Short mmCIF file of C-alpha atoms and ligand atoms in Angstrom, two decimals:
data_model
loop_
_atom_site.label_atom_id
_atom_site.label_comp_id
_atom_site.label_asym_id
_atom_site.label_seq_id
_atom_site.Cartn_x
_atom_site.Cartn_y
_atom_site.Cartn_z
CA MET A 245 33.25 -5.71 -12.12
CA PHE A 246 30.43 -5.34 -9.65
CA ASP A 247 27.32 -5.93 -11.37
CA LEU A 248 23.65 -5.09 -10.00
CA THR A 249 22.15 -7.75 -12.33
CA ARG A 250 24.63 -10.63 -11.60
CA HIS A 251 26.21 -10.24 -8.23
CA PRO A 252 24.71 -10.59 -4.58
CA HIS A 253 24.41 -7.01 -3.04
CA ARG A 254 22.40 -5.25 -0.60
CA ARG A 255 20.38 -2.17 -1.32
CA TYR A 256 19.54 0.80 1.12
CA ASN A 257 15.91 1.72 1.57
CA ALA A 258 16.48 5.50 1.77
CA LEU A 259 12.81 5.66 3.42
CA THR A 260 12.95 3.20 6.24
CA ARG A 261 16.85 3.17 6.68
CA GLU A 262 16.82 -0.70 6.28
CA TRP A 263 18.39 -3.00 3.91
CA VAL A 264 17.35 -5.62 1.54
CA LEU A 265 19.70 -8.61 0.25
CA VAL A 266 19.43 -8.88 -3.56
CA SER A 267 20.50 -12.27 -4.98
CA PRO A 268 19.83 -12.18 -8.72
CA GLN A 269 21.79 -15.28 -9.48
CA ARG A 270 19.28 -17.27 -7.58
CA THR A 271 16.24 -17.09 -9.91
CA ASP A 272 17.23 -20.26 -11.93
CA ARG A 273 16.91 -22.48 -8.60
CA PRO A 274 14.36 -25.24 -8.84
CA TRP A 275 11.11 -24.86 -6.72
CA GLN A 276 9.44 -27.51 -4.70
CA GLY A 277 7.68 -24.96 -1.97
CA GLN A 278 4.26 -24.57 -1.74
CA MET A 279 1.73 -24.26 -4.56
CA GLU A 280 -1.61 -22.61 -3.71
CA ASP A 281 -4.80 -22.96 -5.53
CA ALA A 282 -5.20 -20.24 -8.14
CA ASN A 283 -8.92 -20.30 -7.53
CA PRO A 284 -10.25 -18.04 -10.35
CA GLU A 285 -13.77 -18.22 -8.60
CA HIS A 286 -16.42 -15.91 -10.24
CA GLN A 287 -18.22 -13.68 -7.80
CA PRO A 288 -21.67 -12.47 -8.15
CA GLU A 289 -22.91 -8.78 -8.58
CA TYR A 290 -24.68 -9.25 -5.28
CA ASP A 291 -24.04 -11.90 -2.36
CA PRO A 292 -27.08 -12.40 0.01
CA GLU A 293 -24.41 -13.86 2.52
CA CYS A 294 -21.88 -10.92 2.37
CA TYR A 295 -21.87 -8.50 5.17
CA LEU A 296 -20.57 -5.64 2.91
CA CYS A 297 -23.44 -5.89 0.27
CA PRO A 298 -26.13 -3.13 0.27
CA GLY A 299 -29.05 -3.73 2.54
CA ASN A 300 -27.28 -6.81 4.16
CA PRO A 301 -27.11 -7.41 7.85
CA ARG A 302 -23.72 -7.26 9.52
CA VAL A 303 -22.75 -9.32 12.48
CA GLY A 304 -24.29 -7.58 15.50
CA GLY A 305 -27.48 -6.77 13.62
CA VAL A 306 -26.77 -3.50 12.08
CA ARG A 307 -28.06 -3.40 8.44
CA ASN A 308 -26.13 -1.61 5.63
CA PRO A 309 -27.98 1.11 3.64
CA SER A 310 -28.75 0.39 0.21
CA TYR A 311 -25.63 2.60 -0.82
CA THR A 312 -25.15 3.47 -4.58
CA ASP A 313 -21.19 4.36 -4.54
CA THR A 314 -18.96 4.24 -1.55
CA PHE A 315 -20.24 3.49 2.07
CA VAL A 316 -18.02 3.85 5.43
CA PHE A 317 -18.83 2.57 8.71
CA GLU A 318 -17.04 1.96 12.08
CA ASN A 319 -15.73 -1.42 11.98
CA ASP A 320 -17.79 -3.91 14.25
CA PHE A 321 -14.40 -5.50 15.41
CA ALA A 322 -12.40 -2.27 15.77
CA ALA A 323 -8.69 -2.84 16.58
CA LEU A 324 -8.80 0.67 17.92
CA ARG A 325 -11.57 2.42 19.90
CA PRO A 326 -12.10 5.96 20.62
CA ASP A 327 -13.22 5.37 24.53
CA THR A 328 -9.98 3.77 25.41
CA PRO A 329 -8.99 5.07 28.78
CA GLU A 330 -5.51 6.74 29.44
CA GLY A 331 -2.98 4.54 30.97
CA LYS A 332 0.57 3.17 30.92
CA LEU A 333 3.11 0.56 32.14
CA ASP A 334 6.59 0.86 32.69
CA GLU A 335 8.77 -1.49 34.69
CA GLY A 336 12.38 -0.52 34.49
CA GLY A 337 12.17 0.38 30.71
CA LEU A 338 11.60 -3.43 30.07
CA LEU A 339 7.81 -4.10 30.48
CA VAL A 340 6.39 -1.05 28.73
CA ALA A 341 2.79 -0.49 27.41
CA GLN A 342 0.82 2.49 26.84
CA ALA A 343 -3.01 2.81 26.13
CA GLU A 344 -3.80 3.62 22.27
CA ARG A 345 -6.80 5.43 21.39
CA GLY A 346 -8.08 5.40 17.92
CA ILE A 347 -10.85 4.62 15.48
CA SER A 348 -11.20 1.85 12.75
CA ARG A 349 -13.37 2.28 9.81
CA VAL A 350 -14.37 0.37 6.93
CA VAL A 351 -14.42 1.89 3.37
CA CYS A 352 -16.68 -0.14 0.64
CA PHE A 353 -15.25 0.96 -2.77
CA SER A 354 -18.67 0.06 -4.55
CA PRO A 355 -21.91 -1.70 -4.10
CA ARG A 356 -21.02 -4.21 -6.53
CA HIS A 357 -19.63 -7.40 -4.95
CA ASP A 358 -17.89 -8.50 -7.89
CA LEU A 359 -15.65 -5.59 -8.63
CA THR A 360 -11.98 -4.69 -7.87
CA ILE A 361 -10.18 -1.57 -8.49
CA ALA A 362 -8.97 -2.73 -11.65
CA GLY A 363 -12.29 -3.34 -12.90
CA MET A 364 -14.08 -0.45 -11.46
CA GLU A 365 -14.55 2.87 -13.79
CA VAL A 366 -12.19 5.76 -13.23
CA ALA A 367 -15.14 7.90 -12.48
CA ALA A 368 -16.24 5.57 -9.61
CA LEU A 369 -12.68 5.25 -8.23
CA ARG A 370 -12.59 9.04 -8.31
CA ARG A 371 -15.36 8.86 -5.60
CA VAL A 372 -13.18 6.23 -3.59
CA VAL A 373 -10.35 8.79 -3.65
CA ASP A 374 -12.76 11.63 -2.60
CA THR A 375 -13.99 9.38 0.20
CA TRP A 376 -10.42 8.69 1.45
CA ARG A 377 -9.69 12.36 1.50
CA ASP A 378 -12.95 13.25 3.22
CA GLN A 379 -12.00 10.54 6.00
CA TYR A 380 -8.40 11.62 6.26
CA VAL A 381 -9.61 15.19 6.81
CA GLU A 382 -12.39 14.07 9.26
CA LEU A 383 -10.21 11.62 11.39
CA GLY A 384 -7.28 13.89 11.23
CA SER A 385 -9.22 16.47 12.79
CA LEU A 386 -10.13 14.69 15.93
CA SER A 387 -7.99 15.80 18.81
CA PHE A 388 -6.66 12.38 19.84
CA VAL A 389 -5.75 11.38 16.21
CA ASN A 390 -2.22 12.14 14.80
CA TRP A 391 -1.99 9.46 12.15
CA VAL A 392 -4.37 8.33 9.66
CA GLN A 393 -3.47 5.03 7.88
CA ILE A 394 -5.70 4.20 4.82
CA PHE A 395 -5.14 0.51 3.30
CA GLU A 396 -6.67 -2.43 1.63
CA ASN A 397 -6.02 -6.14 1.94
CA ARG A 398 -7.04 -7.69 -1.27
CA GLY A 399 -7.24 -11.65 -1.77
CA ALA A 400 -7.51 -14.56 0.53
CA GLN A 401 -3.72 -14.95 0.39
CA MET A 402 -3.23 -11.65 2.15
CA GLY A 403 -6.04 -13.00 4.78
CA ALA A 404 -8.90 -10.70 3.18
CA SER A 405 -11.91 -12.44 4.61
CA ASN A 406 -14.32 -11.01 2.13
CA PRO A 407 -14.15 -10.35 -1.72
CA HIS A 408 -16.20 -7.56 -1.63
CA PRO A 409 -14.20 -4.39 -2.66
CA HIS A 410 -13.28 -2.70 0.37
CA GLY A 411 -10.52 -1.35 2.66
CA GLN A 412 -9.81 0.00 6.06
CA ILE A 413 -8.77 3.13 7.83
CA TRP A 414 -7.10 3.05 11.27
CA ALA A 415 -6.64 6.14 12.83
CA ASN A 416 -4.61 6.50 16.33
CA ALA A 417 -2.65 8.90 18.44
CA HIS A 418 0.91 7.26 18.36
CA GLY A 419 3.22 6.93 15.37
CA PRO A 420 2.97 3.58 13.95
CA ASN A 421 6.42 1.82 13.37
CA GLU A 422 6.64 2.28 9.44
CA LEU A 423 5.45 5.73 9.82
CA ILE A 424 7.93 6.71 12.39
CA LYS A 425 10.83 5.35 10.23
CA GLU A 426 9.64 7.27 7.18
CA ASP A 427 9.08 10.19 9.28
CA ARG A 428 12.74 10.34 10.53
CA ALA A 429 14.25 9.63 7.29
CA GLN A 430 12.15 12.36 5.53
CA SER A 431 12.85 14.84 8.33
CA GLU A 432 16.29 14.36 8.55
CA TYR A 433 16.91 14.37 4.71
CA HIS A 434 15.07 17.59 4.58
CA SER A 435 17.22 19.37 7.15
CA GLU A 436 20.36 17.95 5.75
CA HIS A 437 19.71 18.65 2.09
CA GLY A 438 17.02 21.43 2.15
CA SER A 439 14.85 19.37 -0.29
CA CYS A 440 12.38 16.69 -0.14
CA LEU A 441 13.73 13.15 -0.15
CA LEU A 442 10.96 11.52 -2.30
CA CYS A 443 11.04 14.55 -4.82
CA ASP A 444 14.89 14.00 -5.30
CA TYR A 445 14.31 10.16 -5.30
CA LEU A 446 11.62 10.33 -7.94
CA ALA A 447 13.90 12.69 -10.14
CA LEU A 448 16.76 9.82 -10.21
CA GLU A 449 14.02 7.31 -11.06
CA ILE A 450 12.63 9.43 -13.93
CA GLU A 451 16.13 10.01 -15.15
CA SER A 452 17.11 6.28 -15.19
CA ARG A 453 13.64 4.91 -16.30
CA GLU A 454 14.64 1.41 -15.30
CA ARG A 455 12.24 1.05 -12.64
CA LEU A 456 9.33 3.07 -13.91
CA ILE A 457 6.03 1.44 -14.83
CA CYS A 458 3.61 3.96 -15.77
CA ALA A 459 2.53 7.55 -15.36
CA ASN A 460 0.12 10.33 -16.06
CA ASP A 461 0.34 14.00 -15.51
CA SER A 462 0.03 13.75 -11.65
CA PHE A 463 1.61 10.45 -10.73
CA HIS A 464 4.33 7.90 -11.18
CA ALA A 465 4.10 4.05 -10.51
CA LEU A 466 7.55 2.45 -10.14
CA VAL A 467 9.35 -0.70 -8.37
CA PRO A 468 11.40 0.98 -5.93
CA PHE A 469 15.14 0.53 -6.04
CA TRP A 470 14.89 -1.04 -2.43
CA ALA A 471 11.58 -3.21 -3.14
CA VAL A 472 11.49 -6.47 -0.98
CA TRP A 473 8.61 -8.17 -2.44
CA PRO A 474 9.03 -9.45 -5.80
CA PHE A 475 6.45 -7.03 -7.45
CA GLU A 476 6.40 -4.39 -4.79
CA THR A 477 5.59 -1.01 -6.21
CA MET A 478 5.24 2.71 -5.12
CA ILE A 479 2.85 5.46 -6.61
CA ILE A 480 4.31 8.92 -6.00
CA SER A 481 2.87 12.22 -6.70
CA LYS A 482 4.62 14.44 -9.20
CA ARG A 483 4.07 17.64 -7.55
CA HIS A 484 5.15 17.76 -4.03
CA THR A 485 1.90 17.06 -1.99
CA THR A 486 2.01 16.18 1.88
CA GLY A 487 -1.32 14.46 1.94
CA ILE A 488 -4.32 13.41 -0.06
CA ASP A 489 -6.12 16.77 1.30
CA ASP A 490 -3.44 18.68 -0.94
CA PHE A 491 -4.54 17.11 -4.38
CA ASN A 492 -6.04 19.48 -6.81
CA GLU A 493 -9.00 18.30 -9.09
CA ALA A 494 -6.78 16.83 -11.89
CA GLU A 495 -4.66 14.91 -9.23
CA ARG A 496 -7.68 13.32 -7.52
CA THR A 497 -8.74 11.89 -11.09
CA GLY A 498 -5.07 11.02 -11.71
CA PHE A 499 -4.64 9.13 -8.77
CA ALA A 500 -7.84 7.05 -9.54
CA ASP A 501 -6.52 6.71 -12.99
CA LEU A 502 -3.10 5.31 -11.94
CA LEU A 503 -4.63 2.88 -9.38
CA LYS A 504 -6.70 1.32 -12.10
CA ARG A 505 -3.85 1.05 -14.45
CA LEU A 506 -1.32 -0.46 -11.98
CA THR A 507 -3.91 -2.97 -10.51
CA GLY A 508 -4.87 -3.89 -14.22
CA ALA A 509 -1.27 -4.82 -14.82
CA TYR A 510 -0.87 -6.94 -11.73
CA ASP A 511 -4.05 -8.78 -12.79
CA LYS A 512 -2.45 -9.49 -16.37
CA LEU A 513 0.84 -10.55 -14.70
CA PHE A 514 -0.06 -14.12 -13.70
CA GLN A 515 -3.70 -13.99 -15.11
CA VAL A 516 -5.32 -13.87 -11.82
CA SER A 517 -6.90 -11.35 -9.66
CA PHE A 518 -3.97 -10.18 -7.95
CA PRO A 519 -3.56 -10.30 -4.13
CA TYR A 520 -1.86 -7.49 -2.19
CA SER A 521 -1.56 -5.12 0.79
CA MET A 522 -1.86 -1.69 -0.32
CA GLY A 523 -1.90 1.78 1.45
CA PHE A 524 -0.92 5.51 1.49
CA HIS A 525 1.60 7.23 3.45
CA GLN A 526 1.08 10.89 4.32
CA ARG A 527 1.91 13.68 6.75
CA PRO A 528 0.75 13.08 10.34
CA THR A 529 -2.40 15.02 11.42
CA ASP A 530 -1.06 16.67 14.46
CA GLY A 531 -1.80 20.01 13.63
CA VAL A 532 1.68 21.01 12.80
CA ALA A 533 3.07 21.60 9.23
CA HIS A 534 5.10 18.61 8.02
CA PRO A 535 6.75 20.05 4.55
CA GLN A 536 8.99 17.18 4.49
CA TRP A 537 6.27 14.55 3.98
CA HIS A 538 5.68 13.52 0.41
CA PHE A 539 2.50 11.70 -0.51
CA HIS A 540 2.84 8.07 -1.69
CA GLY A 541 1.17 4.62 -1.89
CA HIS A 542 2.81 1.45 -1.52
CA PHE A 543 1.74 -2.00 -2.90
CA TYR A 544 2.93 -5.25 -1.39
CA PRO A 545 1.94 -8.20 -3.32
CA PRO A 546 3.05 -11.69 -2.25
CA LEU A 547 3.01 -13.70 -5.53
CA LEU A 548 6.51 -14.52 -6.96
CA ARG A 549 6.45 -16.72 -9.99
CA SER A 550 2.84 -17.51 -10.78
CA ALA A 551 -0.88 -17.31 -9.52
CA THR A 552 0.11 -20.26 -6.98
CA ILE A 553 3.65 -19.42 -5.99
CA ARG A 554 4.17 -16.88 -3.40
CA LYS A 555 6.98 -15.43 -1.45
CA PHE A 556 7.37 -16.07 2.29
CA MET A 557 9.33 -14.01 4.66
CA VAL A 558 10.99 -16.96 6.57
CA GLY A 559 14.45 -18.19 7.59
CA TYR A 560 16.99 -15.61 6.87
CA GLU A 561 14.40 -12.88 6.32
CA LEU A 562 12.80 -13.61 9.56
CA LEU A 563 16.08 -13.74 11.59
CA ALA A 564 18.42 -11.52 9.83
CA MET A 565 17.02 -9.42 6.89
CA PRO A 566 14.87 -9.43 3.94
CA GLN A 567 16.09 -10.93 0.48
CA ARG A 568 14.89 -11.00 -3.09
CA ASP A 569 16.00 -12.87 -6.20
CA ILE A 570 14.23 -11.26 -9.37
CA THR A 571 15.63 -7.70 -9.48
CA PRO A 572 13.47 -4.70 -9.22
CA GLU A 573 14.48 -3.76 -12.61
CA SER A 574 13.43 -6.96 -14.35
CA ALA A 575 10.09 -6.81 -12.21
CA ALA A 576 9.48 -3.24 -13.40
CA GLN A 577 10.20 -4.32 -16.93
CA ARG A 578 7.55 -7.12 -16.66
CA LEU A 579 4.85 -4.89 -15.20
CA ARG A 580 5.59 -1.95 -17.76
CA GLU A 581 4.83 -4.34 -20.61
CA LEU A 582 1.39 -5.15 -19.22
CA VAL A 583 0.10 -1.60 -18.52
CA SER A 584 -2.78 -0.82 -20.63
CA ASP A 585 -3.25 2.78 -22.20
CA PRO A 586 -5.68 5.13 -20.20
ZN1 ZN B 707 -20.58 -7.91 -1.05
ZN1 ZN B 708 8.46 15.98 -2.25
ZN1 ZN B 709 5.97 4.91 2.70
#
């Protein structure tokens, strides 16, 4: 009898239409891979060397204001620039390139150098949510911006160069790969079924409860059925909202609350300030209605078994398809047990 908890199988990601190989029988194999330094270094409240702390100079000479909650500025080393000239290359459909216009910004979540989302008060996180919303609206209203990607890289293992709590926003004209995949899947599902892919998916998850982690009145956090990273999670709005600008008052505070509780559970998992990349997916800002889009967040943490053992996407995963050992159901159960009450 085929059993998802014992037998190798592949799972379909309904949002990206890709597959992940799940090998639950492999979790007992001996590990001789790379160990990383857990590095529980204590950060000061203010670091005179930090280019994100209030009042400090950044590379290039600009000085940060003495900000007291959130602070947004144009990235000094922007990956996207608004003054990029139009242009394209196409040689026989084989050498293809296109100019990409956009804007990259940095969002400091707090003036405090030593805080993380898990350590911030819900009221302060609510101001971060409001800042993300304002940025989504402001950048989305620009004529050359059709996609606004809000994200955070947390921890040295994710390549975050600075522990100061901050994220980034990249806004550009053409659809990025992951968003194009999810746009297609949600659009086609919507026209085939007459309903929303993520509303229907969330209903199935609530019915089974196996992969739910925590919830409040406005959001659910869960390990998706098709998770690739060991402790990958999604935050999905209970109400059908297409973007962060659709949130009502209660939802804005609810989102802050759920971010705090989920990252708090992560930190307890391996007793370390948990590294991750996280970000939000929402409708394009091209001025057209996108009722098929359902706002959600993704967390992609690299850790596998401890603060020092991480997963690598190598070998078969790089050449063929992603694979995981620990099942999404057991990952969800472990996180669920670590969630604090609000
Ligand atoms: Zn700082
Ligand atoms: Zn929906
Ligand atoms: Zn997504």
